[in-house]
Structures are given as structure tokens and as C-alpha cells.
Short mmCIF file of C-alpha atoms and ligand atoms in Angstrom, two decimals:
data_model
loop_
_atom_site.label_atom_id
_atom_site.label_comp_id
_atom_site.label_asym_id
_atom_site.label_seq_id
_atom_site.Cartn_x
_atom_site.Cartn_y
_atom_site.Cartn_z
CA UNK A 1491 -9.01 17.78 -6.33
CA UNK A 1492 -6.90 17.70 -3.16
CA UNK A 1493 -4.70 20.83 -2.82
CA UNK A 1494 -1.57 18.70 -2.43
CA UNK A 1495 -2.25 16.74 -5.63
CA UNK A 1496 -0.51 18.13 -8.73
CA UNK A 1497 -0.37 17.14 -12.35
CA UNK A 1498 3.36 16.66 -12.91
CA UNK A 1499 4.17 19.59 -15.21
CA UNK A 1500 7.44 21.58 -15.15
CA UNK A 1501 6.16 24.05 -12.55
CA UNK A 1502 4.98 21.32 -10.20
CA UNK A 1503 8.27 19.44 -10.55
CA UNK A 1504 10.27 22.60 -9.75
CA UNK A 1505 8.13 23.24 -6.70
CA UNK A 1506 8.49 19.61 -5.62
CA UNK A 1507 12.27 19.76 -6.03
CA UNK A 1508 12.36 22.86 -3.80
CA UNK A 1509 10.32 21.00 -1.19
CA UNK A 1510 12.74 18.04 -1.32
CA UNK A 1511 15.72 20.36 -0.90
CA UNK A 1512 13.96 22.01 2.05
CA UNK A 1513 13.73 18.62 3.78
CA UNK A 1514 10.03 18.01 3.08
CA UNK A 1515 8.38 14.98 1.50
CA UNK A 1516 7.05 14.52 -2.04
CA UNK A 1517 5.12 11.52 -3.33
CA UNK A 1518 5.85 10.67 -6.96
CA UNK A 1519 5.19 8.09 -9.64
CA UNK A 1520 7.70 5.38 -10.44
CA UNK A 1521 7.25 2.55 -12.91
CA UNK A 1522 6.68 0.11 -10.00
CA UNK A 1523 4.61 1.85 -7.30
CA UNK A 1524 4.33 5.42 -5.96
CA UNK A 1525 7.23 6.48 -3.74
CA UNK A 1526 7.30 8.80 -0.71
CA UNK A 1527 10.49 10.74 -1.35
CA UNK A 1528 12.94 12.70 0.77
CA UNK A 1529 16.49 14.00 0.31
CA UNK A 1530 18.52 10.86 1.07
CA UNK A 1531 21.46 12.90 2.34
CA UNK A 1532 19.32 14.71 4.95
CA UNK A 1533 18.72 12.49 8.01
CA UNK A 1534 15.97 14.74 9.34
CA UNK A 1535 14.06 14.59 6.09
CA UNK A 1536 14.45 10.79 6.09
CA UNK A 1537 13.12 10.64 9.66
CA UNK A 1538 9.98 12.41 8.42
CA UNK A 1539 9.41 9.56 5.94
CA UNK A 1540 9.30 7.02 8.76
CA UNK A 1541 6.96 9.22 10.79
CA UNK A 1542 4.56 9.82 7.88
CA UNK A 1543 4.37 6.10 7.04
CA UNK A 1544 4.07 5.20 10.72
CA UNK A 1545 6.65 2.48 10.35
CA UNK A 1546 6.85 0.86 13.78
CA UNK A 1547 10.60 0.69 13.46
CA UNK A 1548 13.24 2.06 11.19
CA UNK A 1549 13.31 -0.16 8.13
CA UNK A 1550 15.92 0.64 5.48
CA UNK A 1551 14.86 2.70 2.49
CA UNK A 1552 15.73 2.43 -1.19
CA UNK A 1553 17.78 5.34 -2.53
CA UNK A 1554 16.76 6.48 -6.01
CA UNK A 1555 19.32 8.03 -8.31
CA UNK A 1556 19.24 9.24 -11.89
CA UNK A 1557 22.24 7.48 -13.36
CA UNK A 1558 24.69 4.62 -12.78
CA UNK A 1559 27.52 7.05 -11.90
CA UNK A 1560 25.46 8.50 -9.04
CA UNK A 1561 24.81 5.00 -7.69
CA UNK A 1562 28.53 4.29 -7.79
CA UNK A 1563 29.25 7.42 -5.76
CA UNK A 1564 27.10 6.14 -2.87
CA UNK A 1565 28.86 2.78 -2.38
CA UNK A 1566 32.35 1.65 -1.36
CA UNK A 1567 32.35 -1.40 -3.62
CA UNK A 1568 31.01 -1.69 -7.15
CA UNK A 1569 31.65 -5.24 -8.34
CA UNK A 1570 31.67 -6.12 -12.05
CA UNK A 1571 28.32 -7.89 -11.58
CA UNK A 1572 26.76 -4.62 -10.33
CA UNK A 1573 28.03 -2.85 -13.43
CA UNK A 1574 26.64 -5.59 -15.66
CA UNK A 1575 23.20 -5.66 -14.01
CA UNK A 1576 23.03 -1.86 -13.96
CA UNK A 1577 23.84 -1.66 -17.68
CA UNK A 1578 21.22 -4.25 -18.56
CA UNK A 1579 18.36 -3.47 -16.14
CA UNK A 1580 18.67 0.23 -15.21
CA UNK A 1581 16.67 2.32 -15.44
CA UNK A 1582 14.07 -0.17 -14.24
CA UNK A 1583 12.57 -2.30 -11.46
CA UNK A 1584 15.84 -3.64 -10.00
CA UNK A 1585 17.23 -2.59 -6.60
CA UNK A 1586 20.80 -3.54 -5.72
CA UNK A 1587 22.07 -3.74 -2.13
CA UNK A 1588 25.77 -2.80 -1.84
CA UNK A 1589 28.20 -1.57 0.87
CA UNK A 1590 27.33 2.05 1.62
CA UNK A 1591 29.61 5.07 1.63
CA UNK A 1592 29.57 7.69 4.41
CA UNK A 1593 27.43 10.03 2.28
CA UNK A 1594 24.42 7.86 3.09
CA UNK A 1595 23.06 8.60 6.60
CA UNK A 1596 22.68 5.55 8.86
CA UNK A 1597 18.99 6.28 9.20
CA UNK A 1598 18.47 5.50 5.51
CA UNK A 1599 19.89 2.00 5.96
CA UNK A 1600 18.64 1.49 9.54
CA UNK A 1601 22.22 1.15 10.64
CA UNK A 1602 22.98 -1.58 8.08
CA UNK A 1603 26.39 -1.30 6.40
CA UNK A 1604 24.74 -1.64 2.99
CA UNK A 1605 22.47 0.59 0.96
CA UNK A 1606 19.71 -0.32 -1.51
CA UNK A 1607 19.97 1.57 -4.82
CA UNK A 1608 17.72 1.92 -7.80
CA UNK A 1609 17.52 3.99 -10.99
CA UNK A 1610 13.81 4.34 -11.76
CA UNK A 1611 12.71 4.53 -15.38
CA UNK A 1612 9.55 6.60 -15.00
CA UNK A 1613 10.19 10.01 -16.60
CA UNK A 1614 8.56 11.83 -13.67
CA UNK A 1615 10.88 10.12 -11.17
CA UNK A 1616 13.85 10.92 -13.40
CA UNK A 1617 12.87 14.58 -13.73
CA UNK A 1618 12.28 14.94 -9.98
CA UNK A 1619 15.68 13.44 -9.11
CA UNK A 1620 17.43 15.69 -11.62
CA UNK A 1621 15.60 18.84 -10.49
CA UNK A 1622 16.24 18.06 -6.80
CA UNK A 1623 19.95 17.54 -7.36
CA UNK A 1624 20.16 14.87 -4.66
CA UNK A 1625 19.53 11.14 -4.30
CA UNK A 1626 15.96 10.51 -3.16
CA UNK A 1627 15.17 7.96 -0.45
CA UNK A 1628 11.69 6.61 -1.04
CA UNK A 1629 9.67 3.72 0.32
CA UNK A 1630 6.32 2.88 -1.21
CA UNK A 1631 3.91 5.73 -0.38
CA UNK A 1632 1.51 3.77 1.81
CA UNK A 1633 0.97 3.46 5.54
CA UNK A 1634 3.14 0.70 6.97
CA UNK A 1635 1.84 -2.79 6.20
CA UNK A 1636 -0.88 -1.61 3.83
CA UNK A 1637 -1.32 -2.13 0.08
CA UNK A 1638 1.23 -0.29 -2.06
CA UNK A 1639 -0.16 2.63 -4.11
CA UNK A 1640 -0.27 2.41 -7.89
CA UNK A 1641 -2.34 5.61 -8.43
CA UNK A 1642 -1.87 9.14 -7.06
CA UNK A 1643 -5.35 8.94 -5.52
CA UNK A 1644 -4.21 6.01 -3.33
CA UNK A 1645 -1.48 8.19 -1.88
CA UNK A 1646 -3.82 11.11 -1.28
CA UNK A 1647 -6.26 8.85 0.55
CA UNK A 1648 -3.62 7.46 2.91
CA UNK A 1649 -1.04 10.20 3.41
CA UNK A 1650 -2.36 13.63 2.35
CA UNK A 1651 -3.11 14.53 5.99
CA UNK A 1652 0.59 14.28 6.87
CA UNK A 1653 1.91 17.81 7.43
CA UNK A 1654 5.43 16.96 6.18
CA UNK A 1655 4.08 15.76 2.84
CA UNK A 1656 4.34 18.82 0.59
CA UNK A 1657 2.98 17.43 -2.67
CA UNK A 1658 1.69 14.35 -4.46
CA UNK A 1659 2.88 14.41 -8.08
CA UNK A 1660 0.48 12.59 -10.38
CA UNK A 1661 2.22 10.78 -13.22
CA UNK A 1662 -0.63 8.36 -13.86
CA UNK A 1663 -0.95 4.64 -13.19
CA UNK A 1664 2.19 2.61 -12.47
CA UNK A 1665 3.25 0.43 -15.37
CA UNK A 1666 4.65 -2.56 -13.43
CA UNK A 1667 2.41 -2.43 -10.38
CA UNK A 1668 4.65 -4.47 -8.06
CA UNK A 1669 7.72 -3.15 -6.28
CA UNK A 1670 11.25 -3.58 -7.58
CA UNK A 1671 13.16 -6.84 -7.22
CA UNK A 1672 15.69 -6.39 -4.38
CA UNK A 1673 19.02 -8.17 -4.91
CA UNK A 1674 22.01 -8.34 -2.57
CA UNK A 1675 25.32 -8.82 -4.32
CA UNK A 1676 27.75 -10.81 -2.21
CA UNK A 1677 31.13 -9.17 -1.73
CA UNK A 1678 33.60 -11.40 -3.53
CA UNK A 1679 30.94 -14.09 -3.78
CA UNK A 1680 31.36 -14.43 -7.52
CA UNK A 1681 28.24 -14.00 -9.55
CA UNK A 1682 25.73 -14.94 -6.85
CA UNK A 1683 22.63 -12.79 -6.50
CA UNK A 1684 20.61 -13.08 -3.30
CA UNK A 1685 17.05 -12.05 -4.05
CA UNK A 1686 15.71 -10.40 -0.88
CA UNK A 1687 12.37 -9.46 -2.42
CA UNK A 1688 10.69 -10.82 -5.53
CA UNK A 1689 9.44 -7.98 -7.69
CA UNK A 1690 8.98 -6.36 -11.06
CA UNK A 1691 12.11 -7.85 -12.58
CA UNK A 1692 11.53 -11.61 -12.95
CA UNK A 1693 14.28 -13.87 -11.61
CA UNK A 1694 14.36 -15.64 -14.96
CA UNK A 1695 15.87 -12.42 -16.38
CA UNK A 1696 18.39 -12.14 -13.53
CA UNK A 1697 19.56 -15.72 -13.85
CA UNK A 1698 20.96 -14.98 -17.30
CA UNK A 1699 23.68 -13.09 -15.42
CA UNK A 1700 24.68 -15.52 -12.69
CA UNK A 1701 23.41 -17.75 -9.94
CA UNK A 1702 20.20 -16.60 -8.26
CA UNK A 1703 19.30 -17.55 -4.68
CA UNK A 1704 15.91 -16.51 -3.41
CA UNK A 1705 16.23 -15.76 0.30
CA UNK A 1706 13.06 -16.91 2.01
CA UNK A 1707 13.07 -16.35 5.73
CA UNK A 1708 10.27 -17.96 7.67
CA UNK A 1709 8.62 -15.85 10.34
CA UNK A 1710 10.65 -17.58 13.06
CA UNK A 1711 13.92 -17.07 11.23
CA UNK A 1712 13.07 -13.43 10.62
CA UNK A 1713 12.40 -12.98 14.31
CA UNK A 1714 15.50 -14.86 15.37
CA UNK A 1715 17.99 -13.21 13.05
CA UNK A 1716 16.53 -9.79 12.83
CA UNK A 1717 14.88 -8.76 9.61
CA UNK A 1718 17.37 -9.09 6.74
CA UNK A 1719 14.99 -7.17 4.53
CA UNK A 1720 11.72 -5.97 6.00
CA UNK A 1721 10.01 -6.53 2.67
CA UNK A 1722 10.28 -10.13 3.85
CA UNK A 1723 7.99 -9.51 6.80
CA UNK A 1724 5.33 -12.13 6.42
CA UNK A 1725 2.31 -9.90 6.82
CA UNK A 1726 2.36 -7.00 4.41
CA UNK A 1727 0.30 -5.51 1.61
CA UNK A 1728 -2.70 -6.29 3.74
CA UNK A 1729 -6.29 -5.42 2.90
CA UNK A 1730 -8.54 -4.69 5.90
CA UNK A 1731 -10.88 -7.54 4.89
CA UNK A 1732 -9.56 -10.98 5.79
CA UNK A 1733 -7.92 -12.64 2.80
CA UNK A 1734 -6.93 -16.27 2.22
CA UNK A 1735 -4.66 -17.57 -0.52
CA UNK A 1736 -5.54 -20.95 -2.04
CA UNK A 1737 -2.68 -22.85 -3.67
CA UNK A 1738 -4.92 -24.56 -6.20
CA UNK A 1739 -8.54 -24.98 -7.25
CA UNK A 1740 -9.18 -27.78 -4.77
CA UNK A 1741 -7.99 -25.62 -1.89
CA UNK A 1742 -10.13 -22.76 -3.18
CA UNK A 1743 -13.16 -25.03 -3.32
CA UNK A 1744 -12.61 -26.02 0.32
CA UNK A 1745 -12.33 -22.37 1.36
CA UNK A 1746 -15.49 -21.47 -0.54
CA UNK A 1747 -17.33 -24.25 1.23
CA UNK A 1748 -16.58 -22.78 4.65
CA UNK A 1749 -17.57 -19.26 3.56
CA UNK A 1750 -21.25 -20.16 3.21
CA UNK A 1751 -23.50 -17.25 4.02
CA UNK A 1752 -20.75 -14.65 3.63
CA UNK A 1753 -20.29 -12.27 0.74
CA UNK A 1754 -17.09 -13.50 -0.87
CA UNK A 1755 -14.70 -12.03 -3.45
CA UNK A 1756 -12.43 -14.33 -5.43
CA UNK A 1757 -9.21 -12.96 -6.94
CA UNK A 1758 -7.76 -14.96 -9.83
CA UNK A 1759 -5.68 -14.57 -12.97
CA UNK A 1760 -8.77 -14.97 -15.16
CA UNK A 1761 -11.89 -17.06 -15.79
CA UNK A 1762 -9.94 -19.87 -17.39
CA UNK A 1763 -7.72 -20.20 -14.34
CA UNK A 1764 -10.74 -20.34 -12.07
CA UNK A 1765 -12.49 -22.89 -14.25
CA UNK A 1766 -16.16 -23.39 -15.13
CA UNK A 1767 -16.89 -25.52 -12.10
CA UNK A 1768 -15.95 -22.75 -9.66
CA UNK A 1769 -17.76 -19.97 -11.47
CA UNK A 1770 -20.83 -18.95 -9.52
CA UNK A 1771 -23.28 -16.13 -8.97
CA UNK A 1772 -22.68 -16.58 -5.29
CA UNK A 1773 -19.33 -14.82 -5.22
CA UNK A 1774 -17.81 -11.90 -6.99
CA UNK A 1775 -14.90 -12.68 -9.31
CA UNK A 1776 -11.96 -10.29 -9.70
CA UNK A 1777 -9.77 -11.04 -12.74
CA UNK A 1778 -6.21 -9.70 -12.86
CA UNK A 1779 -5.86 -10.16 -16.61
CA UNK A 1780 -8.65 -11.32 -18.87
CA UNK A 1781 -6.13 -12.63 -21.42
CA UNK A 1782 -4.02 -14.32 -18.72
CA UNK A 1783 -1.02 -12.03 -19.20
CA UNK A 1784 1.17 -11.99 -16.06
CA UNK A 1785 2.58 -8.53 -16.81
CA UNK A 1786 -0.90 -7.06 -17.02
CA UNK A 1787 -1.85 -9.02 -13.90
CA UNK A 1788 0.99 -7.45 -11.89
CA UNK A 1789 -0.01 -3.96 -13.02
CA UNK A 1790 -3.58 -4.64 -11.85
CA UNK A 1791 -2.75 -6.44 -8.59
CA UNK A 1792 -2.80 -3.69 -5.96
CA UNK A 1793 -5.60 -1.68 -7.55
CA UNK A 1794 -7.70 -4.85 -7.65
CA UNK A 1795 -6.91 -5.67 -4.01
CA UNK A 1796 -8.02 -2.16 -3.09
CA UNK A 1797 -11.24 -2.56 -5.06
CA UNK A 1798 -11.98 -5.88 -3.34
CA UNK A 1799 -11.29 -4.32 0.03
CA UNK A 1800 -13.69 -1.47 -0.71
CA UNK A 1801 -16.48 -3.73 -2.03
CA UNK A 1802 -18.03 -4.43 1.36
CA UNK A 1803 -17.30 -8.16 1.17
CA UNK A 1804 -17.06 -10.40 4.23
CA UNK A 1805 -14.18 -12.52 3.00
CA UNK A 1806 -11.56 -12.38 0.26
CA UNK A 1807 -10.09 -15.46 -1.38
CA UNK A 1808 -7.27 -15.59 -3.90
CA UNK A 1809 -6.16 -18.36 -6.23
CA UNK A 1810 -2.38 -18.68 -6.72
CA UNK A 1811 -1.08 -17.68 -10.14
CA UNK A 1812 1.41 -19.73 -12.19
CA UNK A 1813 4.78 -19.69 -10.36
CA UNK A 1814 6.78 -18.18 -13.22
CA UNK A 1815 7.83 -14.70 -14.34
CA UNK A 1816 5.88 -12.00 -12.53
CA UNK A 1817 3.55 -14.71 -11.20
CA UNK A 1818 6.14 -15.35 -8.46
CA UNK A 1819 6.08 -11.76 -7.21
CA UNK A 1820 2.28 -11.68 -7.37
CA UNK A 1821 2.00 -14.93 -5.36
CA UNK A 1822 4.50 -13.54 -2.85
CA UNK A 1823 2.35 -10.41 -2.29
CA UNK A 1824 -0.85 -12.47 -2.08
CA UNK A 1825 0.74 -14.78 0.49
CA UNK A 1826 1.78 -11.83 2.67
CA UNK A 1827 -1.61 -10.16 2.30
CA UNK A 1828 -3.16 -13.42 3.56
CA UNK A 1829 -1.09 -13.70 6.73
CA UNK A 1830 -2.87 -13.00 9.98
O1 TXA B 2507 9.69 -0.41 -6.39
C1 TXA B 2507 10.14 -0.08 -5.30
O2 TXA B 2507 11.15 -0.62 -4.82
C2 TXA B 2507 9.45 1.06 -4.54
C3 TXA B 2507 9.58 2.32 -5.37
C4 TXA B 2507 9.06 3.54 -4.65
O3 TXA B 2507 10.92 2.50 -5.76
N1 TXA B 2507 9.98 1.22 -3.24
C5 TXA B 2507 9.76 0.32 -2.24
O4 TXA B 2507 10.31 0.67 -1.01
O5 TXA B 2507 9.12 -0.69 -2.39
P1 TXA B 2507 9.94 -0.07 0.34
O6 TXA B 2507 10.56 0.76 1.42
O7 TXA B 2507 8.49 -0.29 0.43
O8 TXA B 2507 10.72 -1.41 0.27
C6 TXA B 2507 12.15 -1.41 0.34
C7 TXA B 2507 12.66 -2.82 0.43
C8 TXA B 2507 12.35 -3.41 1.78
O9 TXA B 2507 12.05 -4.79 1.59
C9 TXA B 2507 13.66 -3.23 2.51
O10 TXA B 2507 13.83 -4.15 3.53
C10 TXA B 2507 14.66 -3.43 1.42
O11 TXA B 2507 14.07 -2.81 0.30
N2 TXA B 2507 15.93 -2.78 1.74
C11 TXA B 2507 16.20 -1.46 1.73
N3 TXA B 2507 17.46 -1.22 2.10
C12 TXA B 2507 18.03 -2.42 2.36
C13 TXA B 2507 19.31 -2.84 2.80
N4 TXA B 2507 20.27 -1.97 3.04
N5 TXA B 2507 19.53 -4.16 2.95
C14 TXA B 2507 18.55 -5.05 2.72
N6 TXA B 2507 17.30 -4.72 2.31
C15 TXA B 2507 17.04 -3.42 2.14
MG1 MG B 2508 6.57 -0.96 0.89
#
């Protein structure tokens, strides 16, 4: 076992909290993906997060807090809609972007006037925040642009060599498996929610509380306007092996035809989605959920992409999932992983 990897017992959490207070980094389990945490009120500690991830530029980080009251203390405006969404969906996979107070260093928000806030539900994340006594800024604990980690071993493989990383706390596999849904609440814009990143909280659930607008910036728009939310960068979550997303079975068939002679892996929801006619000994099939359950599929997504990437295949193909519930967030990640 790697010396930085720790089973998350009381002793390990106390040690991790001391490391956070000392301005060092701790990787920890959340219900979505593993986070690379630092004291959000310490700009130097936050700078170490960017360095460890090798983010090419300073992208804003999500600040994790233990309770709604702590979130409120970090913003200058807390509209009724924020209160409603917080009461319904926190703790959980929802991140809300709101005008930041001066307590939050500019580095955390990359100079943006707003801060992204989330109350994670995983007990380990909750215990670490409480023991540290500060809000914890944490991006996903992967190298920039790579697949998000859903197991402690993923973090160890990618980041353990970073000297500023004090510990990796192992709280097991992540339940949701895709990152939180990021929502910007318009100031005075009534009950409009701008979804900046699709994620673990389906937009069907959000739309029970107001109007939902999914912000989709094309690559050109993103370049022209500056990145509204870097999670919207087109290429992201990328395996090293070239991956292509097929919208439907016909498109997949065409892709398979041009992959002759290569060892190919096909990612799909399950056998039924792929269909008898496309089943073949010639390629390796990777099912996200045998029973076709989108929640299970999301939890398996990144671990399956890692397995495909490690399988020594020449080409990876993926078949789009149904565009509903968590299927939307999964398709979003697959599309970004397929950008070149
Ligand atoms: O589930 C998650 O959200 C995980 C776990 C660790 O909590 N964290 C995560 O962080 O995915 P990261 O850094 O990989 O993604 C943060 C997303 C990015 O898309 C970023 O652009 C957006 O949140 N974001 C952060 N602060 C923002 C802000 N002030 N305005 C707009 N977008 C912001
Ligand atoms: Mg990330």
C-alpha cells in the first residue's frame, strides 16, 4: 500500500485535518468523485492545488462546506431559490454558483466575482470538513484533462508523487461516479437556473423548482467569450486511447467498419442497447449497467473508461446512452472524452 494512502479512520482524519490547516493537500472521497482538497481561505494552499493538478491556467474551484449556514457565510447574496435548492438537494451532488464574499480568495474563483459552493453528502467528506474547521476547495483529484477518479487507487496512481499532497483518504468507491451538477443562479432573474455542467443531479429534478437552461458553449464561443465554466471545455475526461462517440447504432456500425484490423473496445449501456446484430467476437464490449440502470451506469462510467484505456486496445468506441436522467451527464462526459 502506498504510504500516503490511508483508510479513513478517526486518526487518519485528524491527521488529514492538520495537514489541511497547515496549507497542504488531502485527497478525499465524495459521493461524486474524489476531490483534491485545500483550505479554501488560504490562497497559497489553493495555489498548490493548481500546481499538483497541472492545470494550464487557473480554473475556478468548488468550495465544499459542511452545512447551509457555512455556504451562506461565503456569499453576498443568498436568493430564496438558493435556500430552496439547498434544503432539497444538500448534502448532495449539486453545486451552486453565487456572488462571493471577501472571505473567498480570488484564486479560488480565478478572479470571477462568483463562487461555486457544495455540501457533499459522503460521511468522510463531512468529517474532514468538520475536523479541518475551514471550507475546503477541491477540484476532482486527477491531472488536468484526464478521467476523474472514483477510487482512491486512481488518485494514488496520478497524484501520489506530488510533494504537496499529504494524504489520500480512502472512503471506498464513489456512489454517483459523475461530478456534481453546476448551476448558476441569476441575480434577480427569478427562478431561472443556468446549468453550467450536467452532473450527478439530473436536470429533471432541478426543473421541479424553476426554469432550467442548459448553457452549452461551442468551442468557438468558449474561446471567444472566455470560459464561463471550464467544465465546459470540450476536451476533458480523456482516455489516452483515441475514443469516438457514436450517436446511434448506425453510426457505431460505420465506425466499426473503419476500424478493421484494430483491436476495438465498445462502451455501451448494456447488451440490449448494443443489439444482437452488433455483438461480435471481434471487439470487446464494456457494459455500464447490465440491467440498463442509468444510476449504476454513471457510477461505473469513469472506472470503465479507465479499464478500457488500460486494456491495450487500438481504438475505443462508445454508443450514446438515452438522453434522460443521468444519461445526459454520461453522454456529456463521453462527448468530451471523444474530442480531439
Ligand atoms: O463533484 C464535484 O463537483 C467534484 C467533487 C470533488 O466535489 N469536484 C469537481 O471539481 O468536479 P472540478 O474543479 O473538477 O470542476 C469544477 C467545475 C468546473 O466546471 C468549473 O468551471 C466550475 O465548477 N466552477 C467553479 N467555480 C465556478 C464559478 N465561480 N463560476 C462558474 N463555474 C465555476
Ligand atoms: Mg474535474
